[in-house]
Rosetta silent file (secondary structure, phi, psi, omega in degrees, C-alpha in Angstrom):
SEQUENCE: MDKTIAELAQRMIAYSTGNLHDINHFLKVYAYARTIGVREGLGEADQTALEAAALLHDIACPLCREKYGSTNGKYQEREGGPLAAELLRDSGLPQAIADRVVYLVAHHHTPEGADGPDYQILLEADYLVNADESGWSREAVRHARESLFRTETGRALLDAIYLRD
SCORE:     score description
SCORE:     0.000 S_00000001
   1 L     0.000  -22.961 -178.947  -15.626    7.988    5.154 S_00000001
   2 H   -57.492  -38.536  179.446  -16.502    4.429    4.073 S_00000001
   3 H   -65.727  -41.024  178.701  -18.396    5.805    1.070 S_00000001
   4 H   -62.562  -42.858  178.459  -15.407    7.969    0.075 S_00000001
   5 H   -63.866  -42.598  178.313  -13.073    4.967    0.313 S_00000001
   6 H   -62.762  -38.221  177.149  -15.469    2.873   -1.787 S_00000001
   7 H   -66.493  -38.359  176.693  -15.580    5.646   -4.399 S_00000001
   8 H   -64.387  -40.088  177.100  -11.760    5.744   -4.476 S_00000001
   9 H   -60.347  -44.165  179.574  -11.691    1.983   -5.016 S_00000001
  10 H   -64.218  -40.564  177.200  -14.079    2.360   -7.929 S_00000001
  11 H   -62.056  -42.755 -179.461  -11.972    5.183   -9.395 S_00000001
  12 H   -68.242  -35.608  176.315   -8.799    3.099   -9.134 S_00000001
  13 H   -62.620  -45.315  177.652  -10.474    0.130  -10.777 S_00000001
  14 H   -64.308  -41.483 -179.740  -11.505    2.374  -13.680 S_00000001
  15 H   -60.576  -31.950 -176.446   -8.055    3.993  -13.743 S_00000001
  16 L   -77.719   -2.219  174.550   -6.464    0.546  -14.078 S_00000001
  17 L    41.693   48.403  173.916   -8.240    0.012  -17.427 S_00000001
  18 L    81.545    5.665  178.526   -8.819   -3.691  -16.934 S_00000001
  19 L   -75.871   98.596 -174.113   -5.321   -4.627  -15.723 S_00000001
  20 H   -62.109  -37.070  178.414   -6.368   -7.487  -13.442 S_00000001
  21 H   -60.438  -49.345 -179.284   -2.955   -7.819  -11.819 S_00000001
  22 H   -61.689  -45.279 -178.679   -2.920   -4.160  -10.773 S_00000001
  23 H   -62.179  -50.215 -179.754   -6.537   -4.238   -9.586 S_00000001
  24 H   -61.671  -38.050 -179.883   -6.098   -7.444   -7.591 S_00000001
  25 H   -61.691  -53.968 -175.078   -2.838   -6.153   -6.118 S_00000001
  26 H   -69.854  -28.462  176.615   -4.191   -2.893   -4.733 S_00000001
  27 H   -70.324  -36.510  176.108   -7.381   -4.535   -3.477 S_00000001
  28 H   -67.961  -43.243  177.794   -5.346   -7.156   -1.579 S_00000001
  29 H   -60.722  -42.206  177.453   -3.066   -4.472   -0.131 S_00000001
  30 H   -58.001  -46.570 -177.563   -6.192   -2.535    0.873 S_00000001
  31 H   -62.046  -44.801  178.010   -7.675   -5.586    2.625 S_00000001
  32 H   -65.781  -43.453 -179.313   -4.500   -6.243    4.616 S_00000001
  33 H   -60.983  -45.946  178.856   -4.040   -2.552    5.428 S_00000001
  34 H   -60.210  -46.446 -178.904   -7.616   -2.228    6.637 S_00000001
  35 H   -60.419  -49.190 -178.635   -7.305   -5.379    8.731 S_00000001
  36 H   -64.150  -45.867 -178.898   -4.023   -4.328   10.327 S_00000001
  37 H   -59.625  -44.499  179.282   -5.183   -0.750   10.924 S_00000001
  38 H   -65.281  -46.202 -178.736   -8.424   -1.804   12.598 S_00000001
  39 H   -65.051  -31.014 -179.961   -6.697   -4.458   14.737 S_00000001
  40 L   -86.040   -3.667  174.227   -3.985   -1.966   15.750 S_00000001
  41 L    75.591   35.023  178.060   -6.623    0.587   16.784 S_00000001
  42 L   -61.593  149.582  173.125   -5.796    3.467   14.436 S_00000001
  43 L   -71.158  168.294 -174.477   -7.813    6.634   14.841 S_00000001
  44 H   -59.411  -45.375 -178.293  -10.309    7.566   12.159 S_00000001
  45 H   -65.155  -44.905  178.880   -8.076   10.027   10.268 S_00000001
  46 H   -64.654  -39.902  179.876   -5.081    7.662   10.205 S_00000001
  47 H   -65.157  -41.363  178.751   -7.288    4.727    9.181 S_00000001
  48 H   -64.645  -45.760  178.063   -8.830    6.748    6.355 S_00000001
  49 H   -60.827  -43.327  179.228   -5.425    7.911    5.108 S_00000001
  50 H   -59.894  -49.684 -177.116   -4.121    4.344    5.311 S_00000001
  51 H   -64.386  -42.280  178.603   -7.034    2.857    3.385 S_00000001
  52 H   -65.010  -42.998  179.802   -6.925    5.536    0.684 S_00000001
  53 H   -65.249  -36.779  178.107   -3.145    5.176    0.328 S_00000001
  54 H   -61.720  -40.452  178.192   -3.455    1.390    0.085 S_00000001
  55 H   -67.946  -37.970 -173.335   -5.851    1.800   -2.832 S_00000001
  56 H   -97.721   -3.359 -168.088   -3.688    4.420   -4.572 S_00000001
  57 L   -56.600  -33.046 -179.185   -0.179    3.253   -3.643 S_00000001
  58 L  -106.738   27.221 -177.940    0.614    1.833   -7.099 S_00000001
  59 L   -57.617  -26.706 -176.958   -1.224    4.471   -9.123 S_00000001
  60 L   -83.859   -7.434 -175.234    1.977    5.233  -11.043 S_00000001
  61 H   -55.878  -47.523  179.445    2.528    1.678  -12.320 S_00000001
  62 H   -59.806  -44.064  178.332    0.840    2.172  -15.716 S_00000001
  63 H   -62.715  -43.091 -178.818    2.761    5.410  -16.320 S_00000001
  64 H   -64.564  -38.631  176.875    6.034    3.841  -15.158 S_00000001
  65 H   -60.671  -43.019 -178.810    5.597    0.882  -17.494 S_00000001
  66 H   -71.976  -46.850 -172.317    5.079    3.287  -20.395 S_00000001
  67 H   -78.755  -39.730 -173.588    7.668    5.908  -19.447 S_00000001
  68 H  -115.554  -11.853 -174.895   10.467    3.744  -17.986 S_00000001
  69 L    71.361   19.405 -174.937    9.605    0.207  -19.059 S_00000001
  70 L  -158.776  149.703  173.558    9.667   -0.684  -15.362 S_00000001
  71 L  -106.324   30.926  176.739    7.614   -0.345  -12.192 S_00000001
  72 L   -45.276  139.675 -176.479   10.716    0.125  -10.030 S_00000001
  73 H   -56.406  -38.263  179.665    9.747    1.483   -6.618 S_00000001
  74 H   -66.238  -37.502  175.488   11.719    4.705   -7.011 S_00000001
  75 H   -63.772  -43.487  179.413    9.919    5.453  -10.285 S_00000001
  76 H   -59.713  -43.011 -179.423    6.591    4.782   -8.572 S_00000001
  77 H   -65.656  -40.811 -179.464    7.457    7.156   -5.761 S_00000001
  78 H   -62.972  -44.272 -173.395    8.576    9.880   -8.168 S_00000001
  79 H   -92.010  -23.189 -171.135    5.469    9.708  -10.343 S_00000001
  80 H   -70.331  -38.648 -177.467    2.850    8.546   -7.849 S_00000001
  81 H   -56.479  -54.057  179.731    2.421   11.635   -5.678 S_00000001
  82 H   -61.310  -36.985  178.829    1.207   13.963   -8.429 S_00000001
  83 H   -66.661  -41.663  177.917   -1.083   11.285   -9.872 S_00000001
  84 H   -64.089  -42.401  179.429   -2.589   10.601   -6.446 S_00000001
  85 H   -59.213  -41.527  179.108   -3.074   14.317   -5.817 S_00000001
  86 H   -64.669  -45.947 -178.929   -4.975   14.628   -9.085 S_00000001
  87 H   -65.646  -31.215 -178.597   -7.208   11.642   -8.372 S_00000001
  88 H   -83.511  -10.747 -171.586   -7.917   12.942   -4.850 S_00000001
  89 L   -48.362  -45.922 -178.178   -8.678   16.506   -5.975 S_00000001
  90 L  -117.193   33.183 -174.967  -12.477   16.136   -5.782 S_00000001
  91 L   -77.935  -19.856 -175.500  -12.630   13.045   -3.590 S_00000001
  92 L    90.157   -3.831  175.858  -14.275   14.708   -0.615 S_00000001
  93 L   -71.331  143.359  172.379  -11.416   13.788    1.707 S_00000001
  94 L   -56.627  146.134 -174.715  -10.331   16.540    4.097 S_00000001
  95 H   -57.627  -38.103 -179.912   -7.231   18.253    2.695 S_00000001
  96 H   -63.122  -38.689  178.408   -4.996   17.095    5.549 S_00000001
  97 H   -71.092  -43.610  178.195   -5.901   13.467    4.866 S_00000001
  98 H   -59.029  -42.299  178.369   -5.491   13.895    1.096 S_00000001
  99 H   -62.272  -39.887  178.860   -2.052   15.439    1.689 S_00000001
 100 H   -65.953  -40.695  178.171   -1.080   12.497    3.888 S_00000001
 101 H   -60.542  -45.290  178.708   -2.239   10.020    1.231 S_00000001
 102 H   -59.649  -44.008  178.100   -0.101   11.781   -1.384 S_00000001
 103 H   -59.926  -46.338 -178.844    2.880   11.607    0.981 S_00000001
 104 H   -63.633  -42.840  178.396    2.346    7.897    1.630 S_00000001
 105 H   -61.609  -38.754 -177.690    2.024    7.105   -2.079 S_00000001
 106 L   -78.007   -0.957 -178.495    5.227    9.055   -2.738 S_00000001
 107 L  -135.254    9.296 -168.716    7.139    7.072   -0.082 S_00000001
 108 L   -71.489   -2.856  173.178    5.621    3.582   -0.018 S_00000001
 109 L  -111.108   14.362 -178.474    8.862    1.899   -1.155 S_00000001
 110 L  -122.132   92.373 -178.217   11.029    3.689    1.441 S_00000001
 111 L   -69.529  -25.078  178.480   10.827    1.963    4.825 S_00000001
 112 L   -67.607  131.995  176.754   13.416    4.254    6.370 S_00000001
 113 L    85.772   15.466  175.723   11.724    7.135    8.071 S_00000001
 114 L   -55.898  114.540 -169.017    8.243    5.636    8.423 S_00000001
 115 L  -103.869   16.804  177.603    6.787    8.486   10.432 S_00000001
 116 L  -174.646  165.742 -178.644    3.480    7.093   11.582 S_00000001
 117 H   -64.402  -31.505  178.120    1.423    3.959   12.032 S_00000001
 118 H   -63.899  -42.153  178.485   -0.369    4.508    8.707 S_00000001
 119 H   -62.926  -50.572 -178.710    2.980    4.524    6.880 S_00000001
 120 H   -59.268  -44.493 -178.136    4.254    1.439    8.733 S_00000001
 121 H   -67.684  -37.616  176.124    1.068   -0.505    8.090 S_00000001
 122 H   -60.309  -43.841  177.124    1.078    0.388    4.390 S_00000001
 123 H   -58.020  -46.504 -177.777    4.612   -1.019    4.127 S_00000001
 124 H   -65.850  -44.556 -179.336    3.562   -4.212    5.881 S_00000001
 125 H   -63.208  -42.454  178.818    0.382   -4.700    3.840 S_00000001
 126 H   -64.250  -40.383  178.714    2.245   -4.179    0.562 S_00000001
 127 H   -64.036  -42.579  179.822    4.918   -6.649    1.654 S_00000001
 128 H   -55.098  -39.850  179.909    2.303   -9.278    2.559 S_00000001
 129 H   -77.993  -44.819 -178.280    1.000   -9.142   -1.008 S_00000001
 130 H   -63.164  -33.862  179.455    4.368   -8.765   -2.739 S_00000001
 131 H   -59.672  -40.091  177.692    5.818  -11.775   -0.916 S_00000001
 132 H   -73.323  -51.776 -175.405    3.199  -13.963   -2.555 S_00000001
 133 H   -62.622  -29.727 -178.730    3.168  -12.291   -5.962 S_00000001
 134 L   -99.039   -3.136  178.036    6.967  -12.360   -6.186 S_00000001
 135 L    62.589   41.174 -177.713    7.405  -15.803   -4.667 S_00000001
 136 L   -65.683  144.996 -177.546    9.859  -14.631   -2.016 S_00000001
 137 L   -67.754  160.147  176.725   11.731  -17.339   -0.149 S_00000001
 138 H   -58.693  -38.548  178.749   10.993  -18.319    3.416 S_00000001
 139 H   -64.163  -42.526  178.113   14.371  -16.840    4.385 S_00000001
 140 H   -63.012  -39.571  178.685   13.495  -13.498    2.738 S_00000001
 141 H   -66.142  -43.103  177.377   10.171  -13.476    4.594 S_00000001
 142 H   -59.849  -42.794  179.185   11.923  -14.213    7.918 S_00000001
 143 H   -61.954  -44.576  179.052   14.346  -11.361    7.250 S_00000001
 144 H   -62.416  -36.180  179.076   11.470   -8.979    6.477 S_00000001
 145 H   -58.952  -42.010 -178.067    9.746  -10.039    9.695 S_00000001
 146 H   -79.311  -34.768 -172.421   12.768   -8.916   11.675 S_00000001
 147 H   -98.423  -23.490 -173.747   13.729   -5.833    9.654 S_00000001
 148 L  -114.944  -43.847 -171.705   10.425   -4.406    8.383 S_00000001
 149 L   -77.237  131.859 -178.358    7.438   -5.589   10.405 S_00000001
 150 L  -123.829  -26.604 -175.933    6.663   -3.645   13.574 S_00000001
 151 L   -85.498  146.977  177.383    2.963   -4.202   14.270 S_00000001
 152 H   -61.116  -42.331 -178.442    1.707   -7.178   16.240 S_00000001
 153 H   -67.903  -43.032  178.473   -1.048   -7.766   13.684 S_00000001
 154 H   -60.412  -43.877  178.265    1.280   -7.546   10.690 S_00000001
 155 H   -64.474  -41.132  179.310    3.656  -10.054   12.251 S_00000001
 156 H   -63.274  -41.244  177.639    0.797  -12.388   13.137 S_00000001
 157 H   -65.325  -45.639  179.098   -0.485  -12.277    9.549 S_00000001
 158 H   -57.875  -46.314  179.207    3.003  -12.827    8.119 S_00000001
 159 H   -61.187  -47.673 -176.383    3.519  -15.809   10.425 S_00000001
 160 H   -65.860  -33.241 -176.709    0.126  -17.336    9.657 S_00000001
 161 H   -85.483  -47.297 -167.779    0.514  -16.951    5.887 S_00000001
 162 H  -113.140  -21.671 -170.239    4.197  -17.603    5.245 S_00000001
 163 L  -118.203   23.618  175.984    5.964  -18.962    8.315 S_00000001
 164 L   -70.961  137.991  179.166    3.772  -21.803    9.518 S_00000001
 165 L   -97.021    0.000    0.000    5.798  -24.882   10.310 S_00000001
């Protein structure tokens, strides 16, 4: 599966048409997601779905900027699933994993109802990157630690990056 994930990364880089912010964002989310998933001991199918979803989670951003003038999370969720499904069509991923990736992309801004460790870890990895990119306050990060983060690894990363005293 590593080759398939690497091919998806290359596809997303090409899809991003040189937008360095978008490329750097999804690659950072991927790195955190992979790290958390491996440390938390995900099975192969969940880890593959997580890594693919981390790469594709913001696939709708270019369309949302054009269509809505905004990358609001709800717009991303609305538009992202179909775009992810199209990009995954000939990816070589088993259909069940591809379907899960589409689901995760279509829900990655909705923490309520996280129905599996891949979903939870995607939320945490995206938050780790967004906290930096958006310059969130220490208080906002503390609140997210209590309300969003569930994995031991995600909390340890959040603490080490943002909450060191």
